[in-house]
Each structure stands twice: as structure tokens, then as C-alpha cells.
PDB file of C-alpha atoms in Angstrom:
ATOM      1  CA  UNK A   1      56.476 160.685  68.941  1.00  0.00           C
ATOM      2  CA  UNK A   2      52.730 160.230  69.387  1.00  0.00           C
ATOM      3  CA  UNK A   3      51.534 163.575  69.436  1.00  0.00           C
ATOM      4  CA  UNK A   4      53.197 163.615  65.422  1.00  0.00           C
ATOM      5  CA  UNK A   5      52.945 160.028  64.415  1.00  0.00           C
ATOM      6  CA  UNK A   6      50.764 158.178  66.536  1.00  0.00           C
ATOM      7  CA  UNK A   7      51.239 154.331  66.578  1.00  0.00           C
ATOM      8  CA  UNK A   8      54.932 154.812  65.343  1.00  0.00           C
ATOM      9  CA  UNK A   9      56.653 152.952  68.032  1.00  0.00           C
ATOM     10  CA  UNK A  10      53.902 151.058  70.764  1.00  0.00           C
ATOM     11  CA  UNK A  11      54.632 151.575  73.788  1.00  0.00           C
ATOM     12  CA  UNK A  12      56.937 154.414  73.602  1.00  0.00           C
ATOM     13  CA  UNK A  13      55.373 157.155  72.078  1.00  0.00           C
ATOM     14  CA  UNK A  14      56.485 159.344  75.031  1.00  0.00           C
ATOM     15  CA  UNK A  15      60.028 159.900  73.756  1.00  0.00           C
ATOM     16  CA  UNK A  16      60.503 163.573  72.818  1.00  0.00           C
ATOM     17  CA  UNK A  17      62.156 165.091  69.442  1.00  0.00           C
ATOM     18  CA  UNK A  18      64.949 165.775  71.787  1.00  0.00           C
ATOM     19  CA  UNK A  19      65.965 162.436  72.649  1.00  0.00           C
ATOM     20  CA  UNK A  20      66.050 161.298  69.030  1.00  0.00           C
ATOM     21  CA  UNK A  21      68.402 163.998  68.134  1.00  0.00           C
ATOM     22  CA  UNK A  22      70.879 163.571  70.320  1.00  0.00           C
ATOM     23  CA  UNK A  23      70.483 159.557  70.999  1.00  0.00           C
ATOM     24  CA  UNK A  24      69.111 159.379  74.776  1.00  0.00           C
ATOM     25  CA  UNK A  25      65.911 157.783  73.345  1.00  0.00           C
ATOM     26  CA  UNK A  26      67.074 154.407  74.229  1.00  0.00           C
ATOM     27  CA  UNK A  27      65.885 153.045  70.609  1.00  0.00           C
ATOM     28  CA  UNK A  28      67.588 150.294  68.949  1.00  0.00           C
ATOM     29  CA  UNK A  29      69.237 150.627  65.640  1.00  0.00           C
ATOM     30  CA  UNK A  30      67.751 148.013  63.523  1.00  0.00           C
ATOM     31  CA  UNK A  31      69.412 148.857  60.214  1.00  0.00           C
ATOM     32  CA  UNK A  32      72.413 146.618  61.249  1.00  0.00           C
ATOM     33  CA  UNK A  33      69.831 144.051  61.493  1.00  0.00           C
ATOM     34  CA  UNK A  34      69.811 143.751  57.442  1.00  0.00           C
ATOM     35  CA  UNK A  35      73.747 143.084  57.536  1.00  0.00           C
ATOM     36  CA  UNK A  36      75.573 139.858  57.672  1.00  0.00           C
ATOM     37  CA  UNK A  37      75.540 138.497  61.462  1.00  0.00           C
ATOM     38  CA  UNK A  38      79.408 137.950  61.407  1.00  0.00           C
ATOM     39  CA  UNK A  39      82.385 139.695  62.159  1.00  0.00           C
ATOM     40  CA  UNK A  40      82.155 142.709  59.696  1.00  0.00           C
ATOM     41  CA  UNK A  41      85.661 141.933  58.485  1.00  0.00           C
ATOM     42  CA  UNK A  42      84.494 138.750  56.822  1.00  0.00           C
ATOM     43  CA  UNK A  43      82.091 140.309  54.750  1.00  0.00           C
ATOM     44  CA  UNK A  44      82.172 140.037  50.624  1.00  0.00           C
ATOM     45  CA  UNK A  45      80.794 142.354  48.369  1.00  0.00           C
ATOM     46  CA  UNK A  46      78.081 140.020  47.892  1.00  0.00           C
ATOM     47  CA  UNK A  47      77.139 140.215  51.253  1.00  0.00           C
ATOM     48  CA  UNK A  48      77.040 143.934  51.488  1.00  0.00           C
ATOM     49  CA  UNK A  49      75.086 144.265  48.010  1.00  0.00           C
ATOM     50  CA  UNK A  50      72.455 142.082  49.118  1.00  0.00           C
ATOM     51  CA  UNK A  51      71.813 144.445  52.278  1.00  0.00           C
ATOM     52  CA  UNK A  52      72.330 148.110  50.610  1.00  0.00           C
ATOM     53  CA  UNK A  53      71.053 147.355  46.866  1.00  0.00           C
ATOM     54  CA  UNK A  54      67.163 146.459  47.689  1.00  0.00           C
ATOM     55  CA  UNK A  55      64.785 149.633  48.501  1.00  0.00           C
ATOM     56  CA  UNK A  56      64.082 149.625  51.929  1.00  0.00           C
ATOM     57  CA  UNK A  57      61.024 152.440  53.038  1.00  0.00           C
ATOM     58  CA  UNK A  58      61.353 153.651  56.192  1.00  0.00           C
ATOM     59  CA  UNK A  59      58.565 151.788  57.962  1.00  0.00           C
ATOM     60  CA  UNK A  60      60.911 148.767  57.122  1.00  0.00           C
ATOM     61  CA  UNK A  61      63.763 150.010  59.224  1.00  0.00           C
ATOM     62  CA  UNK A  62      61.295 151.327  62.434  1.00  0.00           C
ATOM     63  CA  UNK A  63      59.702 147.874  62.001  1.00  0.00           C
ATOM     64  CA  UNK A  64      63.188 146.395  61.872  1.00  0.00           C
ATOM     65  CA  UNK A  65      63.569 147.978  65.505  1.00  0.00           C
ATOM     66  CA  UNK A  66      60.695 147.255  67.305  1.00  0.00           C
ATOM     67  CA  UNK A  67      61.897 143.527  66.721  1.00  0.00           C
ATOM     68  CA  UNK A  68      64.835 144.455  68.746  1.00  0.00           C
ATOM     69  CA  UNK A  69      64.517 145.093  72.875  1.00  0.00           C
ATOM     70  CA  UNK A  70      64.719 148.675  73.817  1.00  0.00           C
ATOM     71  CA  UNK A  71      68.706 150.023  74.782  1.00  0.00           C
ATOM     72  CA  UNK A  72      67.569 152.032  77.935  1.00  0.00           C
ATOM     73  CA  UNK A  73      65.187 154.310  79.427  1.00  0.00           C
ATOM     74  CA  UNK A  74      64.474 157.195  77.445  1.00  0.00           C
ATOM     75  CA  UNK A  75      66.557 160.137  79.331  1.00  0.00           C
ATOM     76  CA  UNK A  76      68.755 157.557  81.174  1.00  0.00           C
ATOM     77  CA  UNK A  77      71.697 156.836  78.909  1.00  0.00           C
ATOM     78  CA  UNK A  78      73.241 157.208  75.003  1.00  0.00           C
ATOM     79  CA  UNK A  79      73.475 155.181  72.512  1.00  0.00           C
ATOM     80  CA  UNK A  80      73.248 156.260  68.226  1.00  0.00           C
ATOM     81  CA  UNK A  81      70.695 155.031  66.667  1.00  0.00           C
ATOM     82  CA  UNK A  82      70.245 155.681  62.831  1.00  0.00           C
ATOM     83  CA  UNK A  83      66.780 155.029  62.606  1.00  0.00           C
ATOM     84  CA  UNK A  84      65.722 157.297  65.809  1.00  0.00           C
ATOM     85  CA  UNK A  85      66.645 160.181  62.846  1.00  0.00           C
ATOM     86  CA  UNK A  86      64.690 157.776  60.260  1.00  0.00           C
ATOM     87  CA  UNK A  87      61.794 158.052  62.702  1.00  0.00           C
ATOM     88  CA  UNK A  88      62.866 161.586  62.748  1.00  0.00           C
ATOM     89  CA  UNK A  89      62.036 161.955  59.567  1.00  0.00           C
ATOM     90  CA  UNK A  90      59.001 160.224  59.197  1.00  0.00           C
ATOM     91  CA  UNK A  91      57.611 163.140  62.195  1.00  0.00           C
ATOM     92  CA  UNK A  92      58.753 166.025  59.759  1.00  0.00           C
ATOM     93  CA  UNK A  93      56.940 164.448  56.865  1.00  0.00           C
ATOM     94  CA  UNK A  94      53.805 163.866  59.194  1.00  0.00           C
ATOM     95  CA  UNK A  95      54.131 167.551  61.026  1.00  0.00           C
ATOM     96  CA  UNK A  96      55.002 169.183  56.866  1.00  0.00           C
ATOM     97  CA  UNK A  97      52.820 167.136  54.545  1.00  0.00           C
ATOM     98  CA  UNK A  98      56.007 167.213  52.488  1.00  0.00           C
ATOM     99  CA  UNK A  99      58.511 164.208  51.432  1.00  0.00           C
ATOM    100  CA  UNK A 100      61.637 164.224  53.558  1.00  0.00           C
ATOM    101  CA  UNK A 101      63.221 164.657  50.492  1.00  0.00           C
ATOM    102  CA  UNK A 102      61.444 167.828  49.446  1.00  0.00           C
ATOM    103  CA  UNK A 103      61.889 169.160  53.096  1.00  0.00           C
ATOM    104  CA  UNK A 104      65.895 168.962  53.060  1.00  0.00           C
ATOM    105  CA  UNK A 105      65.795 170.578  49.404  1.00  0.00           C
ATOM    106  CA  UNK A 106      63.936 173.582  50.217  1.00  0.00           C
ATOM    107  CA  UNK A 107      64.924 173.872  54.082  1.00  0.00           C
ATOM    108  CA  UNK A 108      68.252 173.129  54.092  1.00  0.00           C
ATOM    109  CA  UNK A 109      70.104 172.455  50.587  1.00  0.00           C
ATOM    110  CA  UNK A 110      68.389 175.777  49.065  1.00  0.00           C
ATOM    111  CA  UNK A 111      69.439 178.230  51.125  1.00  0.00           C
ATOM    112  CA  UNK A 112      72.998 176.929  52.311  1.00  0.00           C
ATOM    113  CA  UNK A 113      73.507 177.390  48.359  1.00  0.00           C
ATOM    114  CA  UNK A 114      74.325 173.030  48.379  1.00  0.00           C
ATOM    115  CA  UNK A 115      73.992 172.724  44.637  1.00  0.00           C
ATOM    116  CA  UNK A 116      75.477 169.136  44.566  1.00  0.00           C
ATOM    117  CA  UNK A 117      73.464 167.595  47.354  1.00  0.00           C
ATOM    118  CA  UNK A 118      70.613 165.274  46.937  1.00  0.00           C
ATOM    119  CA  UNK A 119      68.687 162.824  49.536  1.00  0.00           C
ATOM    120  CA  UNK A 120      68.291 159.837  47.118  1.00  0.00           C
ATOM    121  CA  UNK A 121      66.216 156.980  47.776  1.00  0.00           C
ATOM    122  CA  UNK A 122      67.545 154.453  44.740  1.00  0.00           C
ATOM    123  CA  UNK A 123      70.410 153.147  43.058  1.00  0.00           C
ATOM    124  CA  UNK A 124      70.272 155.846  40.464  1.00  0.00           C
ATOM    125  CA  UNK A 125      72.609 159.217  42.002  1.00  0.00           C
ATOM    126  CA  UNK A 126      72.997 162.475  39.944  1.00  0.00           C
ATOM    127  CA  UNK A 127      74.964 164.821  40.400  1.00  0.00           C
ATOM    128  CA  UNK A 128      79.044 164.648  41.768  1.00  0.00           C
ATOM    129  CA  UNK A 129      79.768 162.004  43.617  1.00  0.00           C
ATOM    130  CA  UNK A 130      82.884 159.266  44.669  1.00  0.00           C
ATOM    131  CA  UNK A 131      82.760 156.234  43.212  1.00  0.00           C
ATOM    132  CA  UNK A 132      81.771 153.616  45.563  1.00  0.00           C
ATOM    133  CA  UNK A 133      84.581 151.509  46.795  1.00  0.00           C
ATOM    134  CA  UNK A 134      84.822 148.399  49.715  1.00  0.00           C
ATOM    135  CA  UNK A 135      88.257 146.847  50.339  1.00  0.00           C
ATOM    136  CA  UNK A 136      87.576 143.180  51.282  1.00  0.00           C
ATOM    137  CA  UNK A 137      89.616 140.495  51.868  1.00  0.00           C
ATOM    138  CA  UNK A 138      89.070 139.386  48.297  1.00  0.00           C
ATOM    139  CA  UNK A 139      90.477 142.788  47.336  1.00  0.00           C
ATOM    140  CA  UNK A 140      89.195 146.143  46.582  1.00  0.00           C
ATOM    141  CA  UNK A 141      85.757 145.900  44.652  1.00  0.00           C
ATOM    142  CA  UNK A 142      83.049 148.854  43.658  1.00  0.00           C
ATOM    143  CA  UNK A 143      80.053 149.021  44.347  1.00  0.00           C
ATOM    144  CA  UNK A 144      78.339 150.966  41.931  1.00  0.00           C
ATOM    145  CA  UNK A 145      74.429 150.486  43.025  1.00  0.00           C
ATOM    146  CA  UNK A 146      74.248 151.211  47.033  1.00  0.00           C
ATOM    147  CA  UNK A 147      71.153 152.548  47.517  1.00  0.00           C
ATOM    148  CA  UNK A 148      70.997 154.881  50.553  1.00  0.00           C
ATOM    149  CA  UNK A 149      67.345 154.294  51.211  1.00  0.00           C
ATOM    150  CA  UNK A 150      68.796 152.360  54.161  1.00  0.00           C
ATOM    151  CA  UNK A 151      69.561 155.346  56.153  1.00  0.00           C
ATOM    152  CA  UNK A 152      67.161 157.529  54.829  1.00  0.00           C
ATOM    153  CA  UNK A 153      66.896 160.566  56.685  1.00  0.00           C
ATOM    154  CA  UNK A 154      69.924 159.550  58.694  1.00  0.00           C
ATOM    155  CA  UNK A 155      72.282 159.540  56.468  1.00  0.00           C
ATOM    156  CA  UNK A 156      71.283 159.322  52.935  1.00  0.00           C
ATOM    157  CA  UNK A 157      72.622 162.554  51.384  1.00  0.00           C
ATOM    158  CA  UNK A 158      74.861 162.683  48.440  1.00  0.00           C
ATOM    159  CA  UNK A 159      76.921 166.129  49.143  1.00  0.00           C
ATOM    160  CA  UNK A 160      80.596 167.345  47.894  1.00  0.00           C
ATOM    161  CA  UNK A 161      83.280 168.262  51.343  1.00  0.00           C
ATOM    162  CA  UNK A 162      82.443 171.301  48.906  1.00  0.00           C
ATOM    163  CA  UNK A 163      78.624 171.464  50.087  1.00  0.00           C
ATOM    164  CA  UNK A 164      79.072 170.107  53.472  1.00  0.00           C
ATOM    165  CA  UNK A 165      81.851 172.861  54.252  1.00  0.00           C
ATOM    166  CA  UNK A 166      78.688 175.443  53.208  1.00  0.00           C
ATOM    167  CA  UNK A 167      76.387 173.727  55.010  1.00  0.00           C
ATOM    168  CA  UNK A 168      78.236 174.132  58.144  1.00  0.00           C
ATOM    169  CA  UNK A 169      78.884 177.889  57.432  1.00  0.00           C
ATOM    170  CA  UNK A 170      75.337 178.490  57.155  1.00  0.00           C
ATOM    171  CA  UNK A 171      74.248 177.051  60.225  1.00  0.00           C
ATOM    172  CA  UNK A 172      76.911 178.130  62.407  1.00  0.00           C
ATOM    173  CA  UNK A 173      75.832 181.980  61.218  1.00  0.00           C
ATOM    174  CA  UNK A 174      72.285 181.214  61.846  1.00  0.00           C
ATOM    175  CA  UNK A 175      71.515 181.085  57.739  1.00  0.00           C
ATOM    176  CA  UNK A 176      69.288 177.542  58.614  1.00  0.00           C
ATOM    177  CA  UNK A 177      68.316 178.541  62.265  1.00  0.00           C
ATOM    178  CA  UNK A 178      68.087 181.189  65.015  1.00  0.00           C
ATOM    179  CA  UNK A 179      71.273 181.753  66.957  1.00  0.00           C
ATOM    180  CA  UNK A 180      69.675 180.802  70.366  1.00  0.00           C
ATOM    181  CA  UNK A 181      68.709 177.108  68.565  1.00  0.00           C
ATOM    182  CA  UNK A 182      72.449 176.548  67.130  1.00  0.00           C
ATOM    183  CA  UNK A 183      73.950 177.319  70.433  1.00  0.00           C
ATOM    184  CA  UNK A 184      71.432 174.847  71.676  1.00  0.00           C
ATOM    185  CA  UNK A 185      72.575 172.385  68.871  1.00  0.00           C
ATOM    186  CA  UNK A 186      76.320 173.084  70.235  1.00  0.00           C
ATOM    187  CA  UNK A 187      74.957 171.956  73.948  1.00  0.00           C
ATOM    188  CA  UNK A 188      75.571 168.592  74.752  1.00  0.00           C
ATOM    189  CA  UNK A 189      72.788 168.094  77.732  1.00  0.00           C
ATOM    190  CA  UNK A 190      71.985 165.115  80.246  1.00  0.00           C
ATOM    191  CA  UNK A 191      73.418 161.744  79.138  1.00  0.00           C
ATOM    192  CA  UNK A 192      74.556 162.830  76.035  1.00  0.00           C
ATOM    193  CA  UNK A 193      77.301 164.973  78.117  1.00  0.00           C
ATOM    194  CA  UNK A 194      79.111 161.938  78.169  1.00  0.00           C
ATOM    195  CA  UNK A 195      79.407 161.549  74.317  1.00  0.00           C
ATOM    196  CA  UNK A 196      80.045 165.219  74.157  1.00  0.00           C
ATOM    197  CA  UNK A 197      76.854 165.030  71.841  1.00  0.00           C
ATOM    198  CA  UNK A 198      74.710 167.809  70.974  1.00  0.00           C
ATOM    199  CA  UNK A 199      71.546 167.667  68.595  1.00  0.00           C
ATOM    200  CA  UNK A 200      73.367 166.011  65.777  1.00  0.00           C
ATOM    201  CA  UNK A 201      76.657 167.343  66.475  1.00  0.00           C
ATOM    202  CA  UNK A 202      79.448 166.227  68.317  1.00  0.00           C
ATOM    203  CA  UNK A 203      82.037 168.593  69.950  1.00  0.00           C
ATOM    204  CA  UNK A 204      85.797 167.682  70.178  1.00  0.00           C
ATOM    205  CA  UNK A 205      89.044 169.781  71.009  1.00  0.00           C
ATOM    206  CA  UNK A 206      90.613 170.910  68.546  1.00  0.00           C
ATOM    207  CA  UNK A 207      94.506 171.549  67.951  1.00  0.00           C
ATOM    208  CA  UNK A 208      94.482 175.563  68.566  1.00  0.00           C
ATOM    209  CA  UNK A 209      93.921 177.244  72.087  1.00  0.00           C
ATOM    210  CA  UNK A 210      91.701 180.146  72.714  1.00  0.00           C
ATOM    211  CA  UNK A 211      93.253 183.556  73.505  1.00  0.00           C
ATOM    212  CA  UNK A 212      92.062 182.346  76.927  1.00  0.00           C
ATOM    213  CA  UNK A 213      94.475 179.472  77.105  1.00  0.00           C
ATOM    214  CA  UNK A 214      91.483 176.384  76.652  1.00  0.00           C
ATOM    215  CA  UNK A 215      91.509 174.348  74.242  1.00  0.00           C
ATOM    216  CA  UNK A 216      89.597 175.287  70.509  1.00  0.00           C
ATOM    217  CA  UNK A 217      85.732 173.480  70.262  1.00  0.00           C
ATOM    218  CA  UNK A 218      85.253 172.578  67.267  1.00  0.00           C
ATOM    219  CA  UNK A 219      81.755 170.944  65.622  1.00  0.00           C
ATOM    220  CA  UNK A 220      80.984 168.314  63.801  1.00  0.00           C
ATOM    221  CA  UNK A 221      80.124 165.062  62.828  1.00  0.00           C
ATOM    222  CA  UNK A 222      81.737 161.715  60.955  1.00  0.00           C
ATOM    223  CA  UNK A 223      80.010 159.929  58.296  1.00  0.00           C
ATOM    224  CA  UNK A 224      80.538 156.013  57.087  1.00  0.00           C
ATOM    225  CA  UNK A 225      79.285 155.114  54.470  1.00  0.00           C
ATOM    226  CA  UNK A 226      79.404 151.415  52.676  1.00  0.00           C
ATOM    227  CA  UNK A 227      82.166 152.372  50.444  1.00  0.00           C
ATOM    228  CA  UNK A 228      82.943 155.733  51.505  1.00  0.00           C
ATOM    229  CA  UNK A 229      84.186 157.661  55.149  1.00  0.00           C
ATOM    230  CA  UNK A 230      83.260 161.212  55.593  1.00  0.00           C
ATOM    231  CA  UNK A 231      84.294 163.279  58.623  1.00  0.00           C
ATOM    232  CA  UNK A 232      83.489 167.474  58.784  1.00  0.00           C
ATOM    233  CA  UNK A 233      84.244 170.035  61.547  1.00  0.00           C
ATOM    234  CA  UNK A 234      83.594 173.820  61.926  1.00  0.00           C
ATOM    235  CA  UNK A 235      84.546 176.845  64.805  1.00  0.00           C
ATOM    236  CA  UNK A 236      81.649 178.020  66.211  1.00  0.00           C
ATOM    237  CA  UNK A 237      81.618 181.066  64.292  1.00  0.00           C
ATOM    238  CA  UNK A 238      82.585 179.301  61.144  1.00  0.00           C
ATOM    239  CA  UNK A 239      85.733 181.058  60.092  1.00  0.00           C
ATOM    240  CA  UNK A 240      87.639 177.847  59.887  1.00  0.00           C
ATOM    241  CA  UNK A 241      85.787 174.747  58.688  1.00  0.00           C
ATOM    242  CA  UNK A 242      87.137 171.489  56.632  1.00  0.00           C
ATOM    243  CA  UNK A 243      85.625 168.722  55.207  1.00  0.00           C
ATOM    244  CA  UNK A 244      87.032 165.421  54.199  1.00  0.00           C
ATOM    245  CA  UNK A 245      85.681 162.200  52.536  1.00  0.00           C
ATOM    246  CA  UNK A 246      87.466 159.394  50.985  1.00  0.00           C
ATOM    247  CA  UNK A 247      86.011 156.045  48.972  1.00  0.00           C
ATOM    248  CA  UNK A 248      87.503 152.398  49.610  1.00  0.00           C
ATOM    249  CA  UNK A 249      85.963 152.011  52.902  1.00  0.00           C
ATOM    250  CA  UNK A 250      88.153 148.423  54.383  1.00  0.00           C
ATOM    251  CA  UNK A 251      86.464 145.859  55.435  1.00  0.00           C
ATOM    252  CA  UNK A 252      89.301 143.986  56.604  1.00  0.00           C
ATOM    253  CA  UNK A 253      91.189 143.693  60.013  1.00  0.00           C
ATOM    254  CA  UNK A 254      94.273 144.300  58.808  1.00  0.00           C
ATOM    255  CA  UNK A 255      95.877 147.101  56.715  1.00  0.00           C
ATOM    256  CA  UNK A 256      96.747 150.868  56.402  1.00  0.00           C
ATOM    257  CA  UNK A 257      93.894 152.875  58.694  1.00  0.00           C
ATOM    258  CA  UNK A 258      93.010 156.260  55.994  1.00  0.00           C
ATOM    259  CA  UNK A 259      90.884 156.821  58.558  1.00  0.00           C
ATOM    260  CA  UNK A 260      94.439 157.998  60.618  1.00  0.00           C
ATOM    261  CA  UNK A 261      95.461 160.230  57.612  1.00  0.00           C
ATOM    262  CA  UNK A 262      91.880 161.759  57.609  1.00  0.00           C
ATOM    263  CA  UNK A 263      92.363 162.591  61.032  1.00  0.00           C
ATOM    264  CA  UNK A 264      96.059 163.659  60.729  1.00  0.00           C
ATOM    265  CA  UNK A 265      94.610 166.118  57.547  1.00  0.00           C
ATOM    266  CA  UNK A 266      92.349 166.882  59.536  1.00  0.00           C
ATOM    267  CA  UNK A 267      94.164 168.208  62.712  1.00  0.00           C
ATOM    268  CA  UNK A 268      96.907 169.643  60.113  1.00  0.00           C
ATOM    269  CA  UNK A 269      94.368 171.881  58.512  1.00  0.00           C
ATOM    270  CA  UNK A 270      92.930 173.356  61.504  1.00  0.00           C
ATOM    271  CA  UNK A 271      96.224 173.572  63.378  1.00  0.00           C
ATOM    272  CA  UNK A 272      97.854 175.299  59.887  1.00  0.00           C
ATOM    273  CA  UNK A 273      94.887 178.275  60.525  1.00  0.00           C
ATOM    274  CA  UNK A 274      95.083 178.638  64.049  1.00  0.00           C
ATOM    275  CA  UNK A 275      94.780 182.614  65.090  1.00  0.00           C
ATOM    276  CA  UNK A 276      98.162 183.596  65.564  1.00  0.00           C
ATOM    277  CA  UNK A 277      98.002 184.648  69.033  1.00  0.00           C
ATOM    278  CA  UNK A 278      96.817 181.536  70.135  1.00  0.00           C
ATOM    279  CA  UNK A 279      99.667 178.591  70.607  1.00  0.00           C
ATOM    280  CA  UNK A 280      98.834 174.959  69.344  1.00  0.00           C
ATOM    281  CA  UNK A 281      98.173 172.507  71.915  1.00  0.00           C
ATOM    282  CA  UNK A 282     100.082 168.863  71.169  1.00  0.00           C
ATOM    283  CA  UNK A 283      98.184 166.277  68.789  1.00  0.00           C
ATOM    284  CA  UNK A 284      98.293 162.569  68.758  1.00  0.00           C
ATOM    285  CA  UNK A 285      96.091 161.872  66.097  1.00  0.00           C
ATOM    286  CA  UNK A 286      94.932 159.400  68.296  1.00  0.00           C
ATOM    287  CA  UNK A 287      92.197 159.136  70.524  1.00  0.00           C
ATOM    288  CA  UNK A 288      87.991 159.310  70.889  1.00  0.00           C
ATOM    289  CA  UNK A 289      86.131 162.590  70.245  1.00  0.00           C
ATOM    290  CA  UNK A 290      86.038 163.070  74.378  1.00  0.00           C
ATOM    291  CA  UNK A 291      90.075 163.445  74.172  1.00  0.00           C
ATOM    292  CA  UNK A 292      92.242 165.406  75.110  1.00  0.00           C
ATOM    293  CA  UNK A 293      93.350 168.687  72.743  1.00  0.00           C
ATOM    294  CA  UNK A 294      94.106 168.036  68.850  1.00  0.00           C
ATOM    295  CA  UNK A 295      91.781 164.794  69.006  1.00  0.00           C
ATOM    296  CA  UNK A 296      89.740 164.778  65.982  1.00  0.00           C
ATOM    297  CA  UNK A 297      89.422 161.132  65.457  1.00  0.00           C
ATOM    298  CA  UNK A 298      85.444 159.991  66.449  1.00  0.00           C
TER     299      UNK A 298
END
């Protein structure tokens, strides 16, 4: 981090690009430090719009961290951290001269052809977009002014499944990068083996089999929102890719799960396109991303 941003994080300027992309860094995630310090299923609406309405710049949220001890040593163990991306982001717009926003526009949204996607940084959002929804114990309420400056460059794009199904068509066919850095994306290494976490991708089996007889990798990530769930996956060579995303986000402890029938769509999409000469392997539904075959729940 130091040789980019200098001073961004005393006394641990030594962690590497690397180890922020795929969370070995050991840094804390101090954006949870703006939400209510309570069990998350007695949160109101009121409680959640005084965290996610305000602007909050990026030095707030790497300044939120360093008030927070560090997870591990760098190398040494996994943990996700949002703002090791924000800080992420703070190195591109050092290393570019260019606004993060500006560099995901003309990098990224331009040439995947993502004509609804936008990194925002206030209330105001163009373009498509789900309405904002939290179910609380109160009942289900919108919320119509999250601003997604609290995740900045870890998670503050507006996109349609539309987009994110093109965005993961033009990376996995090296549109966005070389071939030789994707299949490095698609390499979980070190500690981040044991998340089956790449650089900002996890890998999880998926409910085909190879003509080999293993089970199908797919790629991807999940996506939670305050309000909405997100969850996309892609083969490697991008000839089968969905992506779902649903708004009332619960905040309670009870209730239906949609994030089951996301996972059930999901595993009955990819399982409804499997080659033909390649038998289906059983799927639960259930399970982490490390699971066994047909998996897809994170």
C-alpha cells in the first residue's frame, strides 16, 4: 500500500494488492462499525437509514478501521473485508489520477457493453434499478435514499442481472483482461484456499459434471445489499452464466429464507443447461460455497 498511497494505513503499508483482493490482508472491516451494535435482527428502518443515508468518503471508512485491531498477519489467514477493496480503490485513483468512478466507467462498464451500471456515491441513482426494500420486524418498509458511498469501491455499483451476466462474459473471454490474469483471478492461492477465494471471485461446484466425471467450477460472487441480495455465477469459458437479485432484504430471525429460492433458481438454471453428455451430480440447495456438488449457496 505504501509504494501507491503512502500513509494510508500506519504501520502496515507492507500489505500487497494481492492480499486486498482476495482478503489475506488481515484488515478489519470497519464499515459495520457505522451499524447498530445489536443483533442485526432488531434493527428498524430508522436504524439502518441513519447508517446508509449520510455520505461517507472513503477516508471515513479506512479511518473507521484503523480504530479497529488488525484480524491477522497479512499472508496468515482470511477474512472479507469491504474496505481492503475501498482502500483498493483509493490505490487505483492514486496510481490513475482518475476518480474510481471514472476508472470503472471507462475500464470496465465501457467495454463489457454495461449500459445500466453506475458507481454512485449519493442518494440520487439513475438509471434501472430495484426499489429498495428491508423486511423488519415492524414489517416490510423501503428505503428509497441508501446511499452506497458506504461501500464505495466495494460494492457500490448499481447494475441489472442483465449487466452483471455481460460483465462476467467479458472477463471470462479475456474482453477486461489477459487470459493468463483471469485464470489467475480463478486461482484461489495460500489462505484464501480455504475460502475457495480467488481475486474477487469465489469458486463453488456446480450441479453438472465434466465429461471427466468432476464436478462443474463455476465463478462468482454474492452481493447484499441493505435492501437488496444479489448472487451471479459463470463457467469458465462463459457459455453458461446467470444472474439473480431480489429486493426485501429480512432483517428478521424468523421467516421464509428467498435467499433458498435464489439458490434453488440458481442450481435449477445451471443444472437445466448442463452439456448433455455430462450427468448432474445431486443438489441440496444447502450448504457453504466449499460444499459438496450443486452447492451454490455462499
Amino acid at each position: 500500500m505504501d509504494q501507491v498511497t503512502p500513509g494510508l494505513y500506519p504501520g502496515h503499508g507492507g500489505v500487497t494488492v494481492a492480499q486486498l483482493m482476495n482478503h489475506t490482508s488481515g484488515m478489519p472491516d470497519g464499515i459495520y462499525s457505522l451499524l447498530p451494535d445489536r443483533e442485526w435482527y432488531t434493527w428498524t428502518v430508522q436504524d439502518l437509514e441513519a447508517a446508509v443515508v449520510p455520505y461517507h468518503p472513503e477516508q471515513e471508512l479506512v479511518e473507521l478501521s484503523r480504530r479497529l485491531p488488525w484480524e491477522f498477519e497479512p499472508g496468515t489467514g482470511w477474512s472479507y473485508s469491504n474496505v481492503g477493496y475501498v482502500g483498493l480503490s483509493m490505490m487505483l485513483e492514486a496510481a490513475t489520477g482518475s476518480r474510481i468512478q471514472d476508472v470503472v466507467r471507462d475500464r470496465v462498464f465501457k467495454p463489457a457493453k454495461m449500459q445500466q451500471s453506475r458507481l454512485e456515491e449519493s442518494t440520487l441513482v439513475r438509471g434501472r434499478y430495484l426499489l429498495l426494500y428491508g423486511k423488519f420486524q415492524a414489517g416490510l418498509a423501503p428505503l428509497p435514499l441508501v446511499n452506497p458511498s458506504i461501500f464505495s469501491g466495494a460494492g457500490g455499483v448499481y447494475a441489472t442481472a442483465e449487466d452483471i451476466t455481460d460483465f462476467t462474459g467479458a472477463l471470462m473471454t479475456g474482453r477486461l483482461l489477459r487470459k493468463d490474469l483471469v485464470d489467475a483471478m480463478v486461482t484461489p492461492v495460500g489462505a484464501a484456499q480455504q475460502a475457495r477465494y480467488g481475486y474477487g471471485l469465489y469458486l463453488i461446484n456446480g450441479p453438472c459434471r465434466t465429461a471427466a466425471g468432476t464436478p462443474e467450477v463455476l465463478i462468482g460472487h454474492d452481493g447484499a445489499g441493505f435492501g437488496t441480495r444479489a448472487v451471479s455465477f459463470t463457467t469458465r469459458d462463459a457459455s453458461r452464466r446467470m444472474a439473480l437479485a431480489y429486493t426485501g432484504r429480512p432483517f428478521v430471525e424468523e421467516g421464509p429464507d428467498p435467499d433458498a429460492a435464489m439458490n434453488a433458481a440458481l442450481i435449477a438454471g445451471f443444472r437445466a443447461t448442463c452439456p448433455t453428455s455430462a450427468p448432474t451430480t445431486p443438489a441440496s440447495g444447502k450448504g457453504p460455497a466449499s460444499g459438496g456438488a450443486g452447492s451454490l449457496r455462499l
